[in-house]
GROMACS .gro file of C-alpha atoms in nm:
model
  382
    1UNK     CA    1   5.181  -4.262   2.288
    2UNK     CA    2   5.412  -4.554   2.360
    3UNK     CA    3   5.279  -4.879   2.226
    4UNK     CA    4   5.497  -5.114   2.420
    5UNK     CA    5   5.432  -5.295   2.747
    6UNK     CA    6   5.666  -5.415   3.018
    7UNK     CA    7   5.583  -5.760   3.153
    8UNK     CA    8   5.719  -5.904   3.478
    9UNK     CA    9   5.707  -6.280   3.438
   10UNK     CA   10   5.879  -6.566   3.261
   11UNK     CA   11   5.791  -6.780   2.960
   12UNK     CA   12   6.020  -7.081   2.951
   13UNK     CA   13   6.130  -7.331   2.690
   14UNK     CA   14   5.986  -7.682   2.693
   15UNK     CA   15   6.320  -7.827   2.803
   16UNK     CA   16   6.331  -7.586   3.094
   17UNK     CA   17   5.976  -7.674   3.202
   18UNK     CA   18   6.066  -8.041   3.211
   19UNK     CA   19   6.397  -7.989   3.395
   20UNK     CA   20   6.276  -7.734   3.651
   21UNK     CA   21   5.971  -7.840   3.857
   22UNK     CA   22   5.937  -7.492   4.010
   23UNK     CA   23   5.827  -7.358   3.673
   24UNK     CA   24   5.458  -7.382   3.585
   25UNK     CA   25   5.339  -7.514   3.246
   26UNK     CA   26   4.997  -7.357   3.313
   27UNK     CA   27   5.150  -7.013   3.383
   28UNK     CA   28   5.368  -7.053   3.074
   29UNK     CA   29   5.071  -7.131   2.853
   30UNK     CA   30   4.853  -6.851   2.993
   31UNK     CA   31   5.115  -6.578   2.961
   32UNK     CA   32   5.226  -6.693   2.615
   33UNK     CA   33   4.869  -6.695   2.486
   34UNK     CA   34   4.786  -6.344   2.601
   35UNK     CA   35   5.122  -6.190   2.506
   36UNK     CA   36   5.105  -6.334   2.154
   37UNK     CA   37   4.753  -6.195   2.115
   38UNK     CA   38   4.863  -5.851   2.238
   39UNK     CA   39   5.153  -5.861   1.992
   40UNK     CA   40   4.910  -5.932   1.709
   41UNK     CA   41   4.726  -5.615   1.812
   42UNK     CA   42   5.043  -5.416   1.743
   43UNK     CA   43   5.191  -5.401   2.094
   44UNK     CA   44   5.556  -5.469   2.159
   45UNK     CA   45   5.605  -5.658   2.486
   46UNK     CA   46   5.933  -5.683   2.676
   47UNK     CA   47   5.958  -5.938   2.957
   48UNK     CA   48   6.177  -5.936   3.264
   49UNK     CA   49   6.221  -6.294   3.381
   50UNK     CA   50   6.405  -6.512   3.629
   51UNK     CA   51   6.411  -6.889   3.674
   52UNK     CA   52   6.226  -6.993   3.993
   53UNK     CA   53   6.408  -7.256   4.197
   54UNK     CA   54   6.377  -7.403   4.547
   55UNK     CA   55   6.600  -7.203   4.778
   56UNK     CA   56   6.964  -7.319   4.808
   57UNK     CA   57   7.079  -7.582   4.897
   58UNK     CA   58   6.773  -7.759   4.747
   59UNK     CA   59   6.812  -7.541   4.437
   60UNK     CA   60   7.106  -7.367   4.270
   61UNK     CA   61   7.238  -7.057   4.441
   62UNK     CA   62   7.248  -6.858   4.112
   63UNK     CA   63   6.993  -7.036   3.895
   64UNK     CA   64   6.921  -7.031   3.527
   65UNK     CA   65   7.038  -6.865   3.211
   66UNK     CA   66   6.890  -6.688   2.911
   67UNK     CA   67   6.871  -7.027   2.738
   68UNK     CA   68   6.597  -7.134   2.979
   69UNK     CA   69   6.358  -6.883   2.822
   70UNK     CA   70   6.133  -6.936   2.522
   71UNK     CA   71   6.320  -6.771   2.231
   72UNK     CA   72   5.992  -6.660   2.074
   73UNK     CA   73   5.959  -6.369   2.320
   74UNK     CA   74   6.159  -6.051   2.380
   75UNK     CA   75   6.287  -6.130   2.729
   76UNK     CA   76   6.552  -5.993   2.964
   77UNK     CA   77   6.685  -6.264   3.193
   78UNK     CA   78   6.798  -6.160   3.541
   79UNK     CA   79   7.024  -6.354   3.778
   80UNK     CA   80   6.970  -6.349   4.153
   81UNK     CA   81   7.118  -6.494   4.469
   82UNK     CA   82   6.892  -6.783   4.562
   83UNK     CA   83   7.009  -6.820   4.921
   84UNK     CA   84   6.838  -6.766   5.257
   85UNK     CA   85   6.800  -6.403   5.370
   86UNK     CA   86   6.921  -6.269   5.033
   87UNK     CA   87   6.677  -6.417   4.780
   88UNK     CA   88   6.394  -6.163   4.799
   89UNK     CA   89   6.623  -5.860   4.828
   90UNK     CA   90   6.833  -5.984   4.537
   91UNK     CA   91   6.528  -6.035   4.313
   92UNK     CA   92   6.392  -5.691   4.400
   93UNK     CA   93   6.725  -5.529   4.315
   94UNK     CA   94   6.775  -5.701   3.978
   95UNK     CA   95   6.416  -5.632   3.868
   96UNK     CA   96   6.448  -5.261   3.944
   97UNK     CA   97   6.785  -5.248   3.767
   98UNK     CA   98   6.636  -5.417   3.460
   99UNK     CA   99   6.344  -5.172   3.452
  100UNK     CA  100   6.584  -4.877   3.462
  101UNK     CA  101   6.800  -5.017   3.183
  102UNK     CA  102   6.509  -5.101   2.956
  103UNK     CA  103   6.332  -4.767   3.005
  104UNK     CA  104   6.657  -4.578   2.947
  105UNK     CA  105   6.686  -4.742   2.604
  106UNK     CA  106   6.319  -4.752   2.500
  107UNK     CA  107   6.151  -4.476   2.694
  108UNK     CA  108   5.854  -4.534   2.921
  109UNK     CA  109   5.612  -4.819   2.849
  110UNK     CA  110   5.240  -4.770   2.823
  111UNK     CA  111   5.194  -4.989   3.131
  112UNK     CA  112   5.367  -5.251   3.345
  113UNK     CA  113   5.204  -5.591   3.398
  114UNK     CA  114   5.313  -5.842   3.660
  115UNK     CA  115   5.209  -6.207   3.669
  116UNK     CA  116   5.115  -6.282   4.031
  117UNK     CA  117   5.181  -6.049   4.328
  118UNK     CA  118   5.523  -6.184   4.425
  119UNK     CA  119   5.756  -5.966   4.639
  120UNK     CA  120   5.981  -5.873   4.347
  121UNK     CA  121   5.684  -5.796   4.121
  122UNK     CA  122   5.523  -5.572   4.384
  123UNK     CA  123   5.845  -5.380   4.445
  124UNK     CA  124   5.919  -5.344   4.074
  125UNK     CA  125   5.561  -5.249   3.986
  126UNK     CA  126   5.548  -4.981   4.255
  127UNK     CA  127   5.891  -4.852   4.149
  128UNK     CA  128   5.783  -4.814   3.786
  129UNK     CA  129   5.456  -4.653   3.889
  130UNK     CA  130   5.630  -4.397   4.113
  131UNK     CA  131   5.947  -4.322   3.918
  132UNK     CA  132   5.831  -4.358   3.558
  133UNK     CA  133   5.469  -4.254   3.610
  134UNK     CA  134   5.325  -4.553   3.425
  135UNK     CA  135   5.038  -4.762   3.558
  136UNK     CA  136   5.115  -5.100   3.710
  137UNK     CA  137   4.865  -5.382   3.655
  138UNK     CA  138   4.869  -5.668   3.907
  139UNK     CA  139   4.761  -5.998   3.746
  140UNK     CA  140   4.651  -6.241   4.016
  141UNK     CA  141   4.653  -6.594   3.879
  142UNK     CA  142   4.647  -6.770   4.215
  143UNK     CA  143   4.683  -6.665   4.573
  144UNK     CA  144   4.607  -6.777   4.926
  145UNK     CA  145   4.280  -6.669   5.084
  146UNK     CA  146   4.322  -6.294   5.153
  147UNK     CA  147   4.085  -6.303   5.451
  148UNK     CA  148   3.825  -6.043   5.558
  149UNK     CA  149   3.859  -5.714   5.369
  150UNK     CA  150   4.153  -5.875   5.188
  151UNK     CA  151   4.382  -5.783   5.474
  152UNK     CA  152   4.613  -6.077   5.393
  153UNK     CA  153   4.653  -5.993   5.024
  154UNK     CA  154   5.028  -5.934   4.962
  155UNK     CA  155   5.129  -5.598   5.104
  156UNK     CA  156   5.170  -5.330   4.841
  157UNK     CA  157   4.979  -5.512   4.570
  158UNK     CA  158   4.666  -5.314   4.659
  159UNK     CA  159   4.847  -5.001   4.535
  160UNK     CA  160   4.854  -5.120   4.174
  161UNK     CA  161   4.658  -4.897   3.938
  162UNK     CA  162   4.455  -5.194   3.815
  163UNK     CA  163   4.397  -5.562   3.892
  164UNK     CA  164   4.329  -5.858   3.663
  165UNK     CA  165   4.188  -6.175   3.818
  166UNK     CA  166   4.168  -6.521   3.668
  167UNK     CA  167   3.940  -6.639   3.948
  168UNK     CA  168   3.577  -6.531   3.923
  169UNK     CA  169   3.546  -6.547   4.304
  170UNK     CA  170   3.848  -6.319   4.348
  171UNK     CA  171   3.714  -6.074   4.091
  172UNK     CA  172   3.370  -6.063   4.252
  173UNK     CA  173   3.497  -6.019   4.606
  174UNK     CA  174   3.806  -5.801   4.580
  175UNK     CA  175   3.771  -5.448   4.723
  176UNK     CA  176   3.982  -5.280   4.451
  177UNK     CA  177   3.792  -5.034   4.229
  178UNK     CA  178   3.965  -5.095   3.895
  179UNK     CA  179   3.951  -5.462   3.813
  180UNK     CA  180   3.898  -5.701   3.522
  181UNK     CA  181   3.801  -6.067   3.513
  182UNK     CA  182   4.010  -6.246   3.249
  183UNK     CA  183   4.033  -6.618   3.315
  184UNK     CA  184   4.209  -6.731   2.999
  185UNK     CA  185   4.176  -6.819   2.635
  186UNK     CA  186   4.256  -7.057   2.354
  187UNK     CA  187   4.474  -6.997   2.052
  188UNK     CA  188   4.289  -7.238   1.823
  189UNK     CA  189   4.027  -7.509   1.813
  190UNK     CA  190   4.184  -7.854   1.801
  191UNK     CA  191   3.873  -8.043   1.690
  192UNK     CA  192   3.598  -8.083   1.433
  193UNK     CA  193   3.255  -8.136   1.598
  194UNK     CA  194   3.142  -8.356   1.308
  195UNK     CA  195   3.412  -8.617   1.365
  196UNK     CA  196   3.416  -8.639   1.745
  197UNK     CA  197   3.385  -8.982   1.906
  198UNK     CA  198   3.417  -9.122   2.257
  199UNK     CA  199   3.650  -9.399   2.144
  200UNK     CA  200   4.009  -9.361   2.255
  201UNK     CA  201   4.331  -9.529   2.149
  202UNK     CA  202   4.293  -9.885   2.014
  203UNK     CA  203   3.921  -9.878   2.108
  204UNK     CA  204   4.013  -9.827   2.473
  205UNK     CA  205   3.820  -9.558   2.656
  206UNK     CA  206   4.069  -9.319   2.809
  207UNK     CA  207   4.012  -9.087   3.105
  208UNK     CA  208   4.282  -8.819   3.109
  209UNK     CA  209   4.400  -8.598   3.394
  210UNK     CA  210   4.674  -8.338   3.348
  211UNK     CA  211   4.816  -8.112   3.617
  212UNK     CA  212   4.957  -8.113   3.967
  213UNK     CA  213   4.992  -8.426   4.177
  214UNK     CA  214   4.924  -8.218   4.489
  215UNK     CA  215   4.609  -8.195   4.701
  216UNK     CA  216   4.499  -7.885   4.505
  217UNK     CA  217   4.470  -8.076   4.180
  218UNK     CA  218   4.249  -8.352   4.320
  219UNK     CA  219   4.439  -8.650   4.179
  220UNK     CA  220   4.382  -8.857   4.496
  221UNK     CA  221   4.008  -8.791   4.471
  222UNK     CA  222   4.017  -8.912   4.109
  223UNK     CA  223   4.214  -9.226   4.196
  224UNK     CA  224   3.966  -9.324   4.468
  225UNK     CA  225   3.677  -9.272   4.228
  226UNK     CA  226   3.850  -9.481   3.961
  227UNK     CA  227   3.870  -9.773   4.204
  228UNK     CA  228   3.491  -9.800   4.170
  229UNK     CA  229   3.510  -9.836   3.790
  230UNK     CA  230   3.549 -10.205   3.706
  231UNK     CA  231   3.541 -10.195   3.326
  232UNK     CA  232   3.878 -10.331   3.204
  233UNK     CA  233   3.838 -10.139   2.878
  234UNK     CA  234   3.868  -9.805   3.060
  235UNK     CA  235   4.213  -9.663   3.130
  236UNK     CA  236   4.318  -9.368   3.345
  237UNK     CA  237   4.606  -9.163   3.208
  238UNK     CA  238   4.777  -8.911   3.434
  239UNK     CA  239   5.048  -8.661   3.348
  240UNK     CA  240   5.201  -8.358   3.517
  241UNK     CA  241   5.456  -8.230   3.767
  242UNK     CA  242   5.523  -8.390   4.105
  243UNK     CA  243   5.456  -8.718   4.279
  244UNK     CA  244   5.189  -8.865   4.504
  245UNK     CA  245   5.193  -9.155   4.750
  246UNK     CA  246   4.834  -9.236   4.650
  247UNK     CA  247   4.937  -9.247   4.284
  248UNK     CA  248   5.235  -9.474   4.356
  249UNK     CA  249   5.009  -9.715   4.541
  250UNK     CA  250   4.743  -9.708   4.269
  251UNK     CA  251   4.998  -9.781   3.996
  252UNK     CA  252   5.099 -10.099   4.178
  253UNK     CA  253   4.741 -10.213   4.227
  254UNK     CA  254   4.573 -10.127   3.896
  255UNK     CA  255   4.733 -10.193   3.557
  256UNK     CA  256   4.473  -9.969   3.387
  257UNK     CA  257   4.638  -9.660   3.540
  258UNK     CA  258   4.931  -9.506   3.351
  259UNK     CA  259   5.150  -9.221   3.474
  260UNK     CA  260   5.353  -9.025   3.217
  261UNK     CA  261   5.505  -8.749   3.431
  262UNK     CA  262   5.546  -8.407   3.274
  263UNK     CA  263   5.534  -8.449   2.895
  264UNK     CA  264   5.632  -8.220   2.607
  265UNK     CA  265   5.355  -8.011   2.455
  266UNK     CA  266   5.340  -8.223   2.139
  267UNK     CA  267   5.287  -8.541   2.342
  268UNK     CA  268   5.028  -8.371   2.562
  269UNK     CA  269   4.830  -8.267   2.255
  270UNK     CA  270   4.844  -8.622   2.120
  271UNK     CA  271   4.720  -8.761   2.452
  272UNK     CA  272   4.431  -8.514   2.465
  273UNK     CA  273   4.325  -8.619   2.115
  274UNK     CA  274   4.341  -8.986   2.215
  275UNK     CA  275   4.136  -8.933   2.531
  276UNK     CA  276   3.765  -9.004   2.552
  277UNK     CA  277   3.699  -8.773   2.844
  278UNK     CA  278   3.906  -8.514   3.033
  279UNK     CA  279   3.874  -8.467   3.408
  280UNK     CA  280   3.924  -8.173   3.643
  281UNK     CA  281   3.873  -8.318   3.994
  282UNK     CA  282   3.994  -8.008   4.182
  283UNK     CA  283   3.838  -8.021   4.534
  284UNK     CA  284   3.627  -7.720   4.625
  285UNK     CA  285   3.703  -7.754   4.997
  286UNK     CA  286   4.082  -7.721   4.973
  287UNK     CA  287   4.189  -7.378   5.105
  288UNK     CA  288   4.291  -7.142   4.829
  289UNK     CA  289   4.106  -7.311   4.543
  290UNK     CA  290   3.857  -7.023   4.536
  291UNK     CA  291   4.140  -6.784   4.447
  292UNK     CA  292   4.246  -6.953   4.126
  293UNK     CA  293   4.098  -7.056   3.793
  294UNK     CA  294   4.171  -7.414   3.682
  295UNK     CA  295   4.330  -7.314   3.352
  296UNK     CA  296   4.331  -7.676   3.235
  297UNK     CA  297   3.956  -7.627   3.175
  298UNK     CA  298   4.006  -7.411   2.865
  299UNK     CA  299   4.292  -7.631   2.745
  300UNK     CA  300   4.063  -7.934   2.780
  301UNK     CA  301   3.774  -7.764   2.604
  302UNK     CA  302   3.993  -7.672   2.307
  303UNK     CA  303   3.986  -8.044   2.212
  304UNK     CA  304   3.606  -8.055   2.206
  305UNK     CA  305   3.591  -8.360   2.433
  306UNK     CA  306   3.352  -8.399   2.725
  307UNK     CA  307   3.504  -8.237   3.034
  308UNK     CA  308   3.399  -8.364   3.376
  309UNK     CA  309   3.465  -8.119   3.657
  310UNK     CA  310   3.403  -8.034   4.018
  311UNK     CA  311   3.268  -7.684   4.074
  312UNK     CA  312   3.503  -7.435   4.237
  313UNK     CA  313   3.416  -7.070   4.282
  314UNK     CA  314   3.706  -6.961   4.062
  315UNK     CA  315   3.488  -7.066   3.768
  316UNK     CA  316   3.242  -6.814   3.627
  317UNK     CA  317   2.879  -6.935   3.592
  318UNK     CA  318   2.901  -6.952   3.211
  319UNK     CA  319   3.109  -7.272   3.235
  320UNK     CA  320   2.814  -7.470   3.367
  321UNK     CA  321   2.684  -7.488   3.010
  322UNK     CA  322   2.994  -7.658   2.868
  323UNK     CA  323   3.115  -7.876   3.156
  324UNK     CA  324   2.976  -8.197   3.302
  325UNK     CA  325   2.969  -8.069   3.659
  326UNK     CA  326   2.945  -8.325   3.936
  327UNK     CA  327   2.609  -8.318   4.111
  328UNK     CA  328   2.787  -8.418   4.431
  329UNK     CA  329   3.157  -8.392   4.507
  330UNK     CA  330   3.190  -8.757   4.604
  331UNK     CA  331   3.396  -9.048   4.473
  332UNK     CA  332   3.079  -9.238   4.386
  333UNK     CA  333   2.936  -8.948   4.186
  334UNK     CA  334   3.265  -8.893   4.000
  335UNK     CA  335   3.290  -9.262   3.909
  336UNK     CA  336   2.929  -9.278   3.788
  337UNK     CA  337   2.964  -8.955   3.590
  338UNK     CA  338   3.275  -9.088   3.413
  339UNK     CA  339   3.097  -9.413   3.325
  340UNK     CA  340   2.788  -9.228   3.208
  341UNK     CA  341   2.978  -8.991   2.981
  342UNK     CA  342   3.183  -9.276   2.834
  343UNK     CA  343   2.856  -9.432   2.719
  344UNK     CA  344   2.733  -9.125   2.533
  345UNK     CA  345   2.639  -9.203   2.172
  346UNK     CA  346   2.833  -9.026   1.897
  347UNK     CA  347   2.547  -8.786   1.819
  348UNK     CA  348   2.555  -8.655   2.177
  349UNK     CA  349   2.934  -8.625   2.160
  350UNK     CA  350   2.892  -8.417   1.844
  351UNK     CA  351   2.624  -8.195   1.997
  352UNK     CA  352   2.842  -8.134   2.301
  353UNK     CA  353   3.139  -8.047   2.078
  354UNK     CA  354   2.932  -7.797   1.882
  355UNK     CA  355   2.824  -7.631   2.206
  356UNK     CA  356   3.187  -7.608   2.317
  357UNK     CA  357   3.289  -7.465   1.980
  358UNK     CA  358   3.028  -7.189   1.999
  359UNK     CA  359   3.128  -7.103   2.355
  360UNK     CA  360   3.500  -7.084   2.280
  361UNK     CA  361   3.478  -6.887   1.957
  362UNK     CA  362   3.231  -6.637   2.100
  363UNK     CA  363   3.423  -6.529   2.410
  364UNK     CA  364   3.731  -6.739   2.488
  365UNK     CA  365   3.982  -6.684   2.211
  366UNK     CA  366   4.300  -6.508   2.313
  367UNK     CA  367   4.237  -6.238   2.052
  368UNK     CA  368   3.899  -6.164   2.214
  369UNK     CA  369   4.058  -6.152   2.559
  370UNK     CA  370   4.338  -5.923   2.438
  371UNK     CA  371   4.073  -5.685   2.297
  372UNK     CA  372   3.898  -5.679   2.634
  373UNK     CA  373   4.223  -5.607   2.816
  374UNK     CA  374   4.321  -5.326   2.578
  375UNK     CA  375   3.977  -5.162   2.601
  376UNK     CA  376   3.984  -5.181   2.980
  377UNK     CA  377   4.335  -5.040   2.987
  378UNK     CA  378   4.237  -4.747   2.766
  379UNK     CA  379   3.901  -4.674   2.933
  380UNK     CA  380   3.981  -4.728   3.304
  381UNK     CA  381   4.356  -4.719   3.358
  382UNK     CA  382   4.531  -4.475   3.126
   0.00000   0.00000   0.00000
């Protein structure tokens, strides 16, 4: 039996992530974590990847190069014509061509995985399933609301042999018979519960938000809540892709707010260690937020710090035990919860960290998640 997998999706270098806003650091981290864990289980994984760009003329008409990819993975880079009317057809063609070339050299893979049901992934997955007789697994990381009976789920994706969902809501509600809920994992613990403290850098108390500046991330909600916090010893640090008019205004009005933009992984890790509390203010009422899992949650938890979060239905119920979930999704409640957590004594910080440690090591390591995926693949798909 072949012990290699074909993966449709890109893992990019840090430089590429910073230079190309259409790439996703969260998608990069998720795919890299799972693929590395699968490799440690003895699987060889070959990726087919392209560089996403806004359509020309906002983006390049023939974007990217092999150098944009993370060199730590076995990837095949494909070029495409990123121009109106040709983009989708071009991507479909180059993905199918790459599949044919790879399978001609290596033989058939055990399965084909695609990260998100994009047009090129659907076409390529169906092609491999029909012509090479290997199962295609559709991984749905985020998607718009598919509507009643999932009639608006991307056409053709329902024909995949199996489906993996990051969102608990999507997993619970999808009509497909062969499905797996796999929200994410951590590669290592970045903390010691016995030495945790709520003091930040230079005795400042730091509230940290990482992620999108868009309405889906909830940064405007966080900024309005922070207006109600008067303590000059509390700072709000924000980093991530994009821009926000609310953020620009807040930066002019409040010197306690600092915006770092998208930062390299090493700087992000340093900032998370300096932070006193990490915040996920993703609004539950924004359309589409039920179809994704806020992957920053597991990244936050890996530092053992208190994590304050709204509750969106993409989260499975088990997270209620390790998150400080807002009792009400209001600016006042978020502000008061931040202030309350920042006043926790060190013994409570330590107890919370121990609880997080137990949760992560029991069921949220990438090696554990890779085991689950392999068992599901063998029992239900192959």
